[in-house]
Amino acid sequence: MSSIVEHSVEIAAPVGEVFAYVDDFTTTKDWMYGLHTIEPVGEQLRGVGATYDGTMRLGVSLTSRLRCTRWERDELLEIESVKGIQNTQRWTFTDLGDGRTRLDAWISYTLPGGPAGKVIANAVKPLISVAIKHTSATLVHNIENR
């Protein structure tokens, strides 16, 4: 079963600063709710082809290998799973002028089917709303208070 989550926030910081912060995998654990580990796979750390292994804890541990599939400086980051829990994350950055940025997140994920999938879905579903609100608030706070 596939699910899509969309969310937007405005951040009082220039688009280049917001993009650089979200693009830096070393900061991701500081703002993404439930992210337990994220480690690069290989030497490339950003841009199309950069690959990471990550584990999220949202009631259960969800593991994926993620690869950057689209990267446009100060405009777009897209990350897709190549192994593990199937998901796509698309982050778009809009310069609102006056040092403000709108960050739009679009996340699609598919949990496994069968009995195991139902257990995972039941554990994860109630946490999605909490995760989105926490992630957004923390991201805004971290960037605006740098």
Short mmCIF file of N, CA, C and O in Angstrom, two decimals:
data_model
loop_
_atom_site.label_atom_id
_atom_site.label_comp_id
_atom_site.label_asym_id
_atom_site.label_seq_id
_atom_site.Cartn_x
_atom_site.Cartn_y
_atom_site.Cartn_z
N MET A 1 0.83 -1.17 0.00
CA MET A 1 0.00 0.00 0.00
C MET A 1 0.89 1.24 0.00
O MET A 1 1.73 1.42 0.87
N SER A 2 0.72 2.12 -0.98
CA SER A 2 1.49 3.35 -1.08
C SER A 2 0.78 4.49 -0.38
O SER A 2 -0.44 4.57 -0.40
N SER A 3 1.56 5.35 0.22
CA SER A 3 1.04 6.55 0.86
C SER A 3 1.88 7.72 0.43
O SER A 3 3.08 7.59 0.16
N ILE A 4 1.25 8.90 0.37
CA ILE A 4 1.95 10.13 0.02
C ILE A 4 1.70 11.14 1.11
O ILE A 4 0.57 11.30 1.58
N VAL A 5 2.76 11.82 1.50
CA VAL A 5 2.69 12.88 2.50
C VAL A 5 3.26 14.13 1.86
O VAL A 5 4.32 14.08 1.24
N GLU A 6 2.55 15.26 2.01
CA GLU A 6 3.04 16.54 1.50
C GLU A 6 2.97 17.56 2.63
O GLU A 6 2.03 17.56 3.42
N HIS A 7 3.97 18.43 2.66
CA HIS A 7 3.99 19.45 3.70
C HIS A 7 4.87 20.60 3.24
O HIS A 7 5.87 20.39 2.55
N SER A 8 4.51 21.82 3.63
CA SER A 8 5.29 23.01 3.29
C SER A 8 5.54 23.83 4.55
O SER A 8 4.69 23.88 5.44
N VAL A 9 6.70 24.47 4.58
CA VAL A 9 7.03 25.40 5.66
C VAL A 9 7.73 26.61 5.05
O VAL A 9 8.34 26.52 3.99
N GLU A 10 7.62 27.73 5.74
CA GLU A 10 8.38 28.92 5.37
C GLU A 10 9.46 29.11 6.42
O GLU A 10 9.21 28.95 7.61
N ILE A 11 10.65 29.44 5.93
CA ILE A 11 11.81 29.58 6.80
C ILE A 11 12.43 30.95 6.58
O ILE A 11 12.63 31.36 5.43
N ALA A 12 12.72 31.64 7.67
CA ALA A 12 13.33 32.97 7.60
C ALA A 12 14.83 32.83 7.39
O ALA A 12 15.64 33.08 8.28
N ALA A 13 15.19 32.39 6.19
CA ALA A 13 16.60 32.24 5.80
C ALA A 13 16.64 32.18 4.27
O ALA A 13 15.69 31.74 3.63
N PRO A 14 17.75 32.63 3.69
CA PRO A 14 17.89 32.60 2.24
C PRO A 14 17.87 31.17 1.69
O PRO A 14 18.31 30.23 2.36
N VAL A 15 17.40 31.03 0.47
CA VAL A 15 17.24 29.71 -0.13
C VAL A 15 18.56 28.94 -0.17
O VAL A 15 18.57 27.72 0.06
N GLY A 16 19.66 29.59 -0.42
CA GLY A 16 20.96 28.90 -0.47
C GLY A 16 21.33 28.28 0.86
O GLY A 16 21.88 27.18 0.92
N GLU A 17 21.02 28.98 1.94
CA GLU A 17 21.31 28.46 3.28
C GLU A 17 20.41 27.27 3.62
O GLU A 17 20.87 26.27 4.17
N VAL A 18 19.14 27.36 3.27
CA VAL A 18 18.19 26.28 3.54
C VAL A 18 18.59 25.04 2.73
O VAL A 18 18.66 23.93 3.27
N PHE A 19 18.89 25.23 1.45
CA PHE A 19 19.29 24.11 0.60
C PHE A 19 20.54 23.43 1.14
O PHE A 19 20.59 22.21 1.26
N ALA A 20 21.55 24.22 1.49
CA ALA A 20 22.81 23.66 1.99
C ALA A 20 22.58 22.83 3.25
O ALA A 20 23.18 21.77 3.43
N TYR A 21 21.71 23.30 4.13
CA TYR A 21 21.44 22.59 5.38
C TYR A 21 20.74 21.25 5.11
O TYR A 21 21.14 20.21 5.64
N VAL A 22 19.71 21.27 4.27
CA VAL A 22 18.97 20.03 3.97
C VAL A 22 19.84 19.07 3.17
O VAL A 22 19.77 17.85 3.36
N ASP A 23 20.70 19.59 2.31
CA ASP A 23 21.56 18.77 1.46
C ASP A 23 22.71 18.11 2.22
O ASP A 23 23.29 17.15 1.75
N ASP A 24 23.02 18.59 3.42
CA ASP A 24 24.13 18.07 4.21
C ASP A 24 23.65 16.88 5.05
O ASP A 24 22.98 17.07 6.06
N PHE A 25 24.01 15.66 4.64
CA PHE A 25 23.52 14.48 5.35
C PHE A 25 23.92 14.47 6.82
O PHE A 25 23.25 13.86 7.65
N THR A 26 25.00 15.17 7.18
CA THR A 26 25.45 15.16 8.58
C THR A 26 24.49 15.91 9.50
O THR A 26 24.54 15.72 10.72
N THR A 27 23.63 16.76 8.95
CA THR A 27 22.66 17.49 9.78
C THR A 27 21.30 16.79 9.84
O THR A 27 20.47 17.15 10.66
N THR A 28 21.08 15.81 8.99
CA THR A 28 19.75 15.21 8.86
C THR A 28 19.23 14.64 10.17
O THR A 28 18.05 14.81 10.50
N LYS A 29 20.08 13.98 10.94
CA LYS A 29 19.63 13.42 12.22
C LYS A 29 19.23 14.51 13.19
O LYS A 29 18.46 14.25 14.13
N ASP A 30 19.70 15.74 12.98
CA ASP A 30 19.36 16.85 13.87
C ASP A 30 17.92 17.33 13.68
O ASP A 30 17.38 18.00 14.55
N TRP A 31 17.33 17.05 12.50
CA TRP A 31 15.98 17.58 12.25
C TRP A 31 14.96 16.54 11.81
O TRP A 31 13.76 16.78 11.96
N MET A 32 15.35 15.42 11.27
CA MET A 32 14.38 14.45 10.77
C MET A 32 13.93 13.50 11.89
O MET A 32 14.71 12.72 12.41
N TYR A 33 12.67 13.58 12.22
CA TYR A 33 12.08 12.77 13.29
C TYR A 33 12.25 11.29 13.00
O TYR A 33 11.97 10.82 11.90
N GLY A 34 12.73 10.55 13.97
CA GLY A 34 12.83 9.10 13.86
C GLY A 34 14.07 8.58 13.17
O GLY A 34 14.32 7.38 13.18
N LEU A 35 14.86 9.48 12.58
CA LEU A 35 16.07 9.01 11.89
C LEU A 35 17.09 8.58 12.94
O LEU A 35 17.53 9.37 13.77
N HIS A 36 17.44 7.31 12.90
CA HIS A 36 18.37 6.75 13.87
C HIS A 36 19.80 6.75 13.34
O HIS A 36 20.74 7.10 14.04
N THR A 37 19.96 6.31 12.09
CA THR A 37 21.29 6.31 11.48
C THR A 37 21.20 6.73 10.03
O THR A 37 20.19 6.50 9.36
N ILE A 38 22.26 7.36 9.56
CA ILE A 38 22.43 7.65 8.14
C ILE A 38 23.93 7.66 7.87
O ILE A 38 24.69 8.36 8.54
N GLU A 39 24.34 6.82 6.93
CA GLU A 39 25.76 6.66 6.62
C GLU A 39 25.95 6.66 5.11
O GLU A 39 25.21 5.98 4.39
N PRO A 40 26.93 7.41 4.62
CA PRO A 40 27.19 7.38 3.18
C PRO A 40 27.72 6.02 2.74
O PRO A 40 28.40 5.33 3.49
N VAL A 41 27.38 5.66 1.52
CA VAL A 41 27.89 4.45 0.89
C VAL A 41 28.78 4.93 -0.26
O VAL A 41 28.29 5.44 -1.25
N GLY A 42 30.06 4.86 -0.09
CA GLY A 42 30.98 5.36 -1.10
C GLY A 42 31.49 6.74 -0.76
O GLY A 42 31.21 7.29 0.31
N GLU A 43 32.22 7.31 -1.70
CA GLU A 43 32.90 8.60 -1.48
C GLU A 43 32.01 9.81 -1.76
O GLU A 43 32.21 10.87 -1.18
N GLN A 44 31.03 9.67 -2.67
CA GLN A 44 30.21 10.81 -3.06
C GLN A 44 29.23 11.15 -1.94
O GLN A 44 28.47 10.29 -1.49
N LEU A 45 29.23 12.42 -1.50
CA LEU A 45 28.40 12.82 -0.38
C LEU A 45 27.21 13.69 -0.76
O LEU A 45 26.33 13.94 0.06
N ARG A 46 27.16 14.20 -2.01
CA ARG A 46 26.01 15.00 -2.44
C ARG A 46 25.88 14.93 -3.95
O ARG A 46 26.79 14.51 -4.64
N GLY A 47 24.71 15.32 -4.41
CA GLY A 47 24.45 15.33 -5.84
C GLY A 47 23.91 13.99 -6.33
O GLY A 47 23.83 13.01 -5.58
N VAL A 48 23.52 13.98 -7.60
CA VAL A 48 22.96 12.77 -8.20
C VAL A 48 23.96 11.63 -8.07
O VAL A 48 25.14 11.78 -8.41
N GLY A 49 23.51 10.52 -7.53
CA GLY A 49 24.35 9.35 -7.34
C GLY A 49 24.81 9.15 -5.90
O GLY A 49 25.22 8.05 -5.54
N ALA A 50 24.79 10.20 -5.08
CA ALA A 50 25.16 10.04 -3.67
C ALA A 50 24.22 9.02 -3.05
O ALA A 50 23.00 9.06 -3.26
N THR A 51 24.78 8.07 -2.28
CA THR A 51 24.00 6.95 -1.75
C THR A 51 24.24 6.83 -0.25
O THR A 51 25.36 7.01 0.22
N TYR A 52 23.16 6.51 0.48
CA TYR A 52 23.22 6.42 1.94
C TYR A 52 22.43 5.22 2.42
O TYR A 52 21.42 4.85 1.84
N ASP A 53 22.88 4.63 3.51
CA ASP A 53 22.09 3.64 4.24
C ASP A 53 21.51 4.34 5.45
O ASP A 53 22.23 5.05 6.17
N GLY A 54 20.21 4.16 5.66
CA GLY A 54 19.57 4.82 6.78
C GLY A 54 18.57 3.92 7.49
O GLY A 54 18.01 3.00 6.89
N THR A 55 18.39 4.20 8.78
CA THR A 55 17.40 3.49 9.58
C THR A 55 16.54 4.50 10.31
O THR A 55 17.07 5.41 10.96
N MET A 56 15.23 4.34 10.17
CA MET A 56 14.28 5.17 10.90
C MET A 56 13.60 4.29 11.94
O MET A 56 13.34 3.12 11.68
N ARG A 57 13.32 4.89 13.07
CA ARG A 57 12.57 4.20 14.11
C ARG A 57 11.26 4.94 14.31
O ARG A 57 11.23 6.02 14.90
N LEU A 58 10.20 4.36 13.78
CA LEU A 58 8.85 4.89 13.92
C LEU A 58 7.97 3.78 14.45
O LEU A 58 7.13 3.23 13.75
N GLY A 59 8.17 3.44 15.69
CA GLY A 59 7.46 2.30 16.27
C GLY A 59 8.16 0.99 15.95
O GLY A 59 8.21 0.09 16.76
N VAL A 60 8.68 0.87 14.76
CA VAL A 60 9.49 -0.26 14.30
C VAL A 60 10.69 0.33 13.55
O VAL A 60 10.66 1.49 13.14
N SER A 61 11.73 -0.45 13.38
CA SER A 61 12.90 0.01 12.61
C SER A 61 12.65 -0.24 11.13
O SER A 61 12.30 -1.35 10.73
N LEU A 62 12.83 0.81 10.33
CA LEU A 62 12.68 0.74 8.88
C LEU A 62 14.02 1.09 8.25
O LEU A 62 14.55 2.18 8.49
N THR A 63 14.56 0.18 7.46
CA THR A 63 15.89 0.37 6.88
C THR A 63 15.78 0.50 5.36
O THR A 63 15.01 -0.22 4.73
N SER A 64 16.55 1.44 4.81
CA SER A 64 16.58 1.64 3.36
C SER A 64 17.97 2.06 2.92
O SER A 64 18.73 2.66 3.68
N ARG A 65 18.28 1.75 1.68
CA ARG A 65 19.44 2.35 1.00
C ARG A 65 18.83 3.39 0.06
O ARG A 65 17.95 3.08 -0.74
N LEU A 66 19.31 4.61 0.19
CA LEU A 66 18.76 5.74 -0.56
C LEU A 66 19.79 6.31 -1.51
O LEU A 66 20.98 6.37 -1.17
N ARG A 67 19.33 6.75 -2.67
CA ARG A 67 20.23 7.36 -3.65
C ARG A 67 19.60 8.66 -4.15
O ARG A 67 18.41 8.72 -4.43
N CYS A 68 20.43 9.69 -4.26
CA CYS A 68 19.98 10.96 -4.82
C CYS A 68 19.78 10.78 -6.32
O CYS A 68 20.70 10.35 -7.03
N THR A 69 18.57 11.07 -6.81
CA THR A 69 18.25 10.89 -8.22
C THR A 69 18.06 12.21 -8.97
O THR A 69 18.11 12.23 -10.20
N ARG A 70 17.83 13.28 -8.22
CA ARG A 70 17.73 14.62 -8.83
C ARG A 70 18.34 15.61 -7.85
O ARG A 70 18.10 15.53 -6.65
N TRP A 71 19.13 16.55 -8.37
CA TRP A 71 19.79 17.54 -7.53
C TRP A 71 19.99 18.80 -8.36
O TRP A 71 20.71 18.79 -9.36
N GLU A 72 19.30 19.86 -7.98
CA GLU A 72 19.45 21.16 -8.63
C GLU A 72 19.69 22.17 -7.52
O GLU A 72 18.78 22.44 -6.71
N ARG A 73 20.90 22.70 -7.45
CA ARG A 73 21.31 23.60 -6.37
C ARG A 73 20.25 24.67 -6.12
O ARG A 73 19.79 25.33 -7.05
N ASP A 74 19.89 24.80 -4.85
CA ASP A 74 18.93 25.81 -4.37
C ASP A 74 17.52 25.64 -4.92
O ASP A 74 16.69 26.53 -4.75
N GLU A 75 17.23 24.49 -5.57
CA GLU A 75 15.90 24.29 -6.13
C GLU A 75 15.28 22.95 -5.77
O GLU A 75 14.09 22.89 -5.43
N LEU A 76 16.04 21.85 -5.87
CA LEU A 76 15.42 20.53 -5.78
C LEU A 76 16.40 19.47 -5.29
O LEU A 76 17.55 19.42 -5.74
N LEU A 77 15.93 18.64 -4.38
CA LEU A 77 16.61 17.41 -3.98
C LEU A 77 15.60 16.28 -4.07
O LEU A 77 14.47 16.42 -3.57
N GLU A 78 15.98 15.19 -4.71
CA GLU A 78 15.10 14.02 -4.75
C GLU A 78 15.93 12.79 -4.41
O GLU A 78 17.01 12.59 -4.96
N ILE A 79 15.39 12.00 -3.50
CA ILE A 79 16.07 10.81 -3.01
C ILE A 79 15.12 9.64 -3.14
O ILE A 79 13.95 9.75 -2.74
N GLU A 80 15.59 8.53 -3.70
CA GLU A 80 14.76 7.34 -3.85
C GLU A 80 15.46 6.14 -3.23
O GLU A 80 16.68 6.04 -3.26
N SER A 81 14.65 5.24 -2.69
CA SER A 81 15.23 4.02 -2.14
C SER A 81 15.61 3.08 -3.27
O SER A 81 14.95 3.02 -4.31
N VAL A 82 16.72 2.38 -3.06
CA VAL A 82 17.15 1.36 -4.01
C VAL A 82 17.15 -0.01 -3.34
O VAL A 82 17.36 -1.03 -4.01
N LYS A 83 16.92 -0.01 -2.02
CA LYS A 83 16.87 -1.26 -1.26
C LYS A 83 16.12 -0.96 0.04
O LYS A 83 16.23 0.13 0.59
N GLY A 84 15.36 -1.93 0.51
CA GLY A 84 14.64 -1.75 1.78
C GLY A 84 13.26 -1.17 1.57
O GLY A 84 12.65 -1.38 0.53
N ILE A 85 12.77 -0.41 2.55
CA ILE A 85 11.45 0.19 2.46
C ILE A 85 11.41 1.15 1.28
O ILE A 85 12.22 2.06 1.17
N GLN A 86 10.47 0.92 0.37
CA GLN A 86 10.36 1.71 -0.85
C GLN A 86 9.86 3.11 -0.53
O GLN A 86 8.79 3.28 0.07
N ASN A 87 10.65 4.13 -0.89
CA ASN A 87 10.22 5.50 -0.66
C ASN A 87 10.93 6.46 -1.61
O ASN A 87 12.00 6.17 -2.13
N THR A 88 10.27 7.61 -1.81
CA THR A 88 10.83 8.71 -2.58
C THR A 88 10.60 9.97 -1.77
O THR A 88 9.50 10.19 -1.27
N GLN A 89 11.63 10.77 -1.64
CA GLN A 89 11.52 12.05 -0.95
C GLN A 89 11.92 13.14 -1.94
O GLN A 89 12.98 13.08 -2.54
N ARG A 90 11.03 14.12 -2.11
CA ARG A 90 11.32 15.25 -3.01
C ARG A 90 11.19 16.53 -2.19
O ARG A 90 10.16 16.79 -1.58
N TRP A 91 12.26 17.31 -2.17
CA TRP A 91 12.31 18.57 -1.44
C TRP A 91 12.50 19.68 -2.45
O TRP A 91 13.50 19.69 -3.18
N THR A 92 11.55 20.62 -2.54
CA THR A 92 11.69 21.75 -3.45
C THR A 92 11.83 23.04 -2.63
O THR A 92 11.20 23.20 -1.59
N PHE A 93 12.66 23.92 -3.13
CA PHE A 93 13.04 25.14 -2.43
C PHE A 93 12.63 26.33 -3.29
O PHE A 93 13.02 26.41 -4.45
N THR A 94 11.86 27.27 -2.71
CA THR A 94 11.40 28.44 -3.43
C THR A 94 11.87 29.69 -2.70
O THR A 94 11.59 29.87 -1.52
N ASP A 95 12.57 30.55 -3.43
CA ASP A 95 13.03 31.83 -2.89
C ASP A 95 11.83 32.77 -2.83
O ASP A 95 11.26 33.13 -3.86
N LEU A 96 11.44 33.17 -1.64
CA LEU A 96 10.29 34.07 -1.45
C LEU A 96 10.71 35.53 -1.40
O LEU A 96 9.86 36.41 -1.25
N GLY A 97 12.01 35.79 -1.51
CA GLY A 97 12.51 37.15 -1.40
C GLY A 97 12.66 37.54 0.07
O GLY A 97 12.21 36.84 0.97
N ASP A 98 13.30 38.65 0.31
CA ASP A 98 13.51 39.16 1.66
C ASP A 98 14.14 38.12 2.59
O ASP A 98 13.82 38.07 3.78
N GLY A 99 15.00 37.26 2.05
CA GLY A 99 15.69 36.27 2.88
C GLY A 99 14.79 35.17 3.42
O GLY A 99 15.10 34.55 4.43
N ARG A 100 13.69 34.88 2.73
CA ARG A 100 12.76 33.82 3.16
C ARG A 100 12.68 32.74 2.10
O ARG A 100 12.81 33.00 0.91
N THR A 101 12.44 31.51 2.56
CA THR A 101 12.37 30.35 1.67
C THR A 101 11.15 29.51 2.02
O THR A 101 10.83 29.32 3.19
N ARG A 102 10.47 29.02 0.99
CA ARG A 102 9.43 28.00 1.20
C ARG A 102 10.05 26.66 0.84
O ARG A 102 10.63 26.48 -0.22
N LEU A 103 9.91 25.71 1.75
CA LEU A 103 10.40 24.35 1.54
C LEU A 103 9.19 23.44 1.45
O LEU A 103 8.38 23.38 2.38
N ASP A 104 9.04 22.78 0.31
CA ASP A 104 7.94 21.84 0.09
C ASP A 104 8.50 20.42 0.12
O ASP A 104 9.45 20.12 -0.60
N ALA A 105 7.90 19.58 0.94
CA ALA A 105 8.30 18.17 1.01
C ALA A 105 7.20 17.31 0.43
O ALA A 105 6.02 17.51 0.73
N TRP A 106 7.58 16.36 -0.40
CA TRP A 106 6.67 15.36 -0.98
C TRP A 106 7.33 14.02 -0.72
O TRP A 106 8.46 13.79 -1.17
N ILE A 107 6.66 13.18 0.02
CA ILE A 107 7.23 11.88 0.39
C ILE A 107 6.23 10.78 0.05
O ILE A 107 5.07 10.83 0.46
N SER A 108 6.69 9.82 -0.71
CA SER A 108 5.89 8.65 -1.07
C SER A 108 6.58 7.42 -0.49
O SER A 108 7.80 7.28 -0.60
N TYR A 109 5.81 6.56 0.15
CA TYR A 109 6.40 5.34 0.69
C TYR A 109 5.43 4.18 0.53
O TYR A 109 4.21 4.34 0.51
N THR A 110 6.01 3.00 0.39
CA THR A 110 5.24 1.77 0.25
C THR A 110 5.75 0.78 1.28
O THR A 110 6.94 0.46 1.30
N LEU A 111 4.86 0.35 2.14
CA LEU A 111 5.22 -0.65 3.14
C LEU A 111 4.98 -2.04 2.58
O LEU A 111 4.15 -2.22 1.68
N PRO A 112 5.67 -3.04 3.08
CA PRO A 112 5.50 -4.40 2.57
C PRO A 112 4.07 -4.89 2.80
O PRO A 112 3.38 -4.43 3.71
N GLY A 113 3.65 -5.82 1.97
CA GLY A 113 2.31 -6.40 2.11
C GLY A 113 2.31 -7.57 3.09
O GLY A 113 3.30 -7.85 3.75
N GLY A 114 1.17 -8.21 3.19
CA GLY A 114 1.05 -9.38 4.05
C GLY A 114 0.98 -9.02 5.52
O GLY A 114 0.88 -7.86 5.89
N PRO A 115 1.02 -10.03 6.37
CA PRO A 115 0.91 -9.80 7.82
C PRO A 115 1.99 -8.88 8.38
O PRO A 115 1.71 -8.02 9.21
N ALA A 116 3.22 -9.04 7.91
CA ALA A 116 4.30 -8.18 8.41
C ALA A 116 4.05 -6.72 8.02
O ALA A 116 4.27 -5.81 8.82
N GLY A 117 3.57 -6.50 6.81
CA GLY A 117 3.26 -5.15 6.35
C GLY A 117 2.17 -4.50 7.18
O GLY A 117 2.24 -3.30 7.47
N LYS A 118 1.18 -5.29 7.56
CA LYS A 118 0.08 -4.75 8.38
C LYS A 118 0.59 -4.35 9.76
O LYS A 118 0.19 -3.32 10.30
N VAL A 119 1.48 -5.14 10.32
CA VAL A 119 2.05 -4.81 11.63
C VAL A 119 2.85 -3.51 11.53
O VAL A 119 2.72 -2.61 12.37
N ILE A 120 3.67 -3.40 10.49
CA ILE A 120 4.47 -2.19 10.30
C ILE A 120 3.56 -0.98 10.08
O ILE A 120 3.75 0.08 10.69
N ALA A 121 2.55 -1.12 9.22
CA ALA A 121 1.63 -0.01 8.93
C ALA A 121 0.92 0.44 10.19
O ALA A 121 0.77 1.64 10.44
N ASN A 122 0.47 -0.49 11.02
CA ASN A 122 -0.22 -0.13 12.25
C ASN A 122 0.70 0.59 13.23
O ASN A 122 0.26 1.46 13.99
N ALA A 123 1.97 0.23 13.23
CA ALA A 123 2.94 0.88 14.12
C ALA A 123 3.31 2.28 13.61
O ALA A 123 3.49 3.21 14.39
N VAL A 124 3.43 2.43 12.29
CA VAL A 124 3.91 3.67 11.70
C VAL A 124 2.82 4.73 11.52
O VAL A 124 3.05 5.91 11.77
N LYS A 125 1.63 4.32 11.14
CA LYS A 125 0.57 5.26 10.78
C LYS A 125 0.31 6.34 11.83
O LYS A 125 0.26 7.52 11.49
N PRO A 126 0.16 6.01 13.11
CA PRO A 126 -0.12 7.07 14.08
C PRO A 126 1.05 8.04 14.28
O PRO A 126 0.85 9.16 14.76
N LEU A 127 2.24 7.63 13.90
CA LEU A 127 3.41 8.48 14.11
C LEU A 127 3.69 9.43 12.95
O LEU A 127 4.47 10.37 13.09
N ILE A 128 3.06 9.21 11.80
CA ILE A 128 3.34 10.02 10.62
C ILE A 128 3.03 11.50 10.88
O ILE A 128 3.85 12.37 10.61
N SER A 129 1.88 11.81 11.43
CA SER A 129 1.51 13.19 11.71
C SER A 129 2.48 13.82 12.69
O SER A 129 2.93 14.96 12.51
N VAL A 130 2.82 13.10 13.75
CA VAL A 130 3.78 13.59 14.74
C VAL A 130 5.13 13.83 14.08
O VAL A 130 5.78 14.86 14.30
N ALA A 131 5.56 12.89 13.24
CA ALA A 131 6.86 12.99 12.57
C ALA A 131 6.92 14.22 11.67
O ALA A 131 7.92 14.95 11.68
N ILE A 132 5.86 14.48 10.92
CA ILE A 132 5.85 15.63 10.00
C ILE A 132 5.91 16.93 10.78
O ILE A 132 6.70 17.82 10.47
N LYS A 133 5.09 17.05 11.81
CA LYS A 133 5.08 18.29 12.60
C LYS A 133 6.42 18.52 13.30
O LYS A 133 6.96 19.62 13.29
N HIS A 134 6.97 17.46 13.88
CA HIS A 134 8.25 17.58 14.58
C HIS A 134 9.38 17.92 13.61
O HIS A 134 10.21 18.80 13.88
N THR A 135 9.43 17.22 12.48
CA THR A 135 10.47 17.45 11.49
C THR A 135 10.42 18.88 10.99
O THR A 135 11.45 19.57 10.93
N SER A 136 9.23 19.37 10.64
CA SER A 136 9.08 20.73 10.12
C SER A 136 9.51 21.76 11.15
O SER A 136 10.28 22.68 10.86
N ALA A 137 8.99 21.63 12.37
CA ALA A 137 9.31 22.61 13.42
C ALA A 137 10.80 22.61 13.74
O ALA A 137 11.41 23.67 13.90
N THR A 138 11.40 21.43 13.80
CA THR A 138 12.82 21.34 14.12
C THR A 138 13.68 21.90 13.00
O THR A 138 14.66 22.61 13.25
N LEU A 139 13.31 21.61 11.78
CA LEU A 139 14.05 22.12 10.63
C LEU A 139 14.03 23.65 10.62
O LEU A 139 15.08 24.30 10.49
N VAL A 140 12.85 24.23 10.79
CA VAL A 140 12.73 25.70 10.82
C VAL A 140 13.57 26.26 11.97
O VAL A 140 14.34 27.20 11.78
N HIS A 141 13.42 25.70 13.15
CA HIS A 141 14.15 26.19 14.32
C HIS A 141 15.66 26.11 14.10
O HIS A 141 16.39 27.07 14.37
N ASN A 142 16.14 24.97 13.63
CA ASN A 142 17.59 24.80 13.45
C ASN A 142 18.17 25.77 12.45
O ASN A 142 19.26 26.32 12.66
N ILE A 143 17.47 26.00 11.35
CA ILE A 143 17.99 26.90 10.33
C ILE A 143 17.89 28.36 10.79
O ILE A 143 18.85 29.12 10.66
N GLU A 144 16.78 28.74 11.36
CA GLU A 144 16.59 30.13 11.77
C GLU A 144 17.48 30.53 12.96
O GLU A 144 17.72 31.70 13.19
N ASN A 145 17.97 29.54 13.71
CA ASN A 145 18.79 29.83 14.88
C ASN A 145 20.26 29.45 14.69
O ASN A 145 20.97 29.26 15.67
N ARG A 146 20.70 29.36 13.47
CA ARG A 146 22.11 29.04 13.18
C ARG A 146 22.99 30.23 13.40
O ARG A 146 22.69 31.33 13.26
#
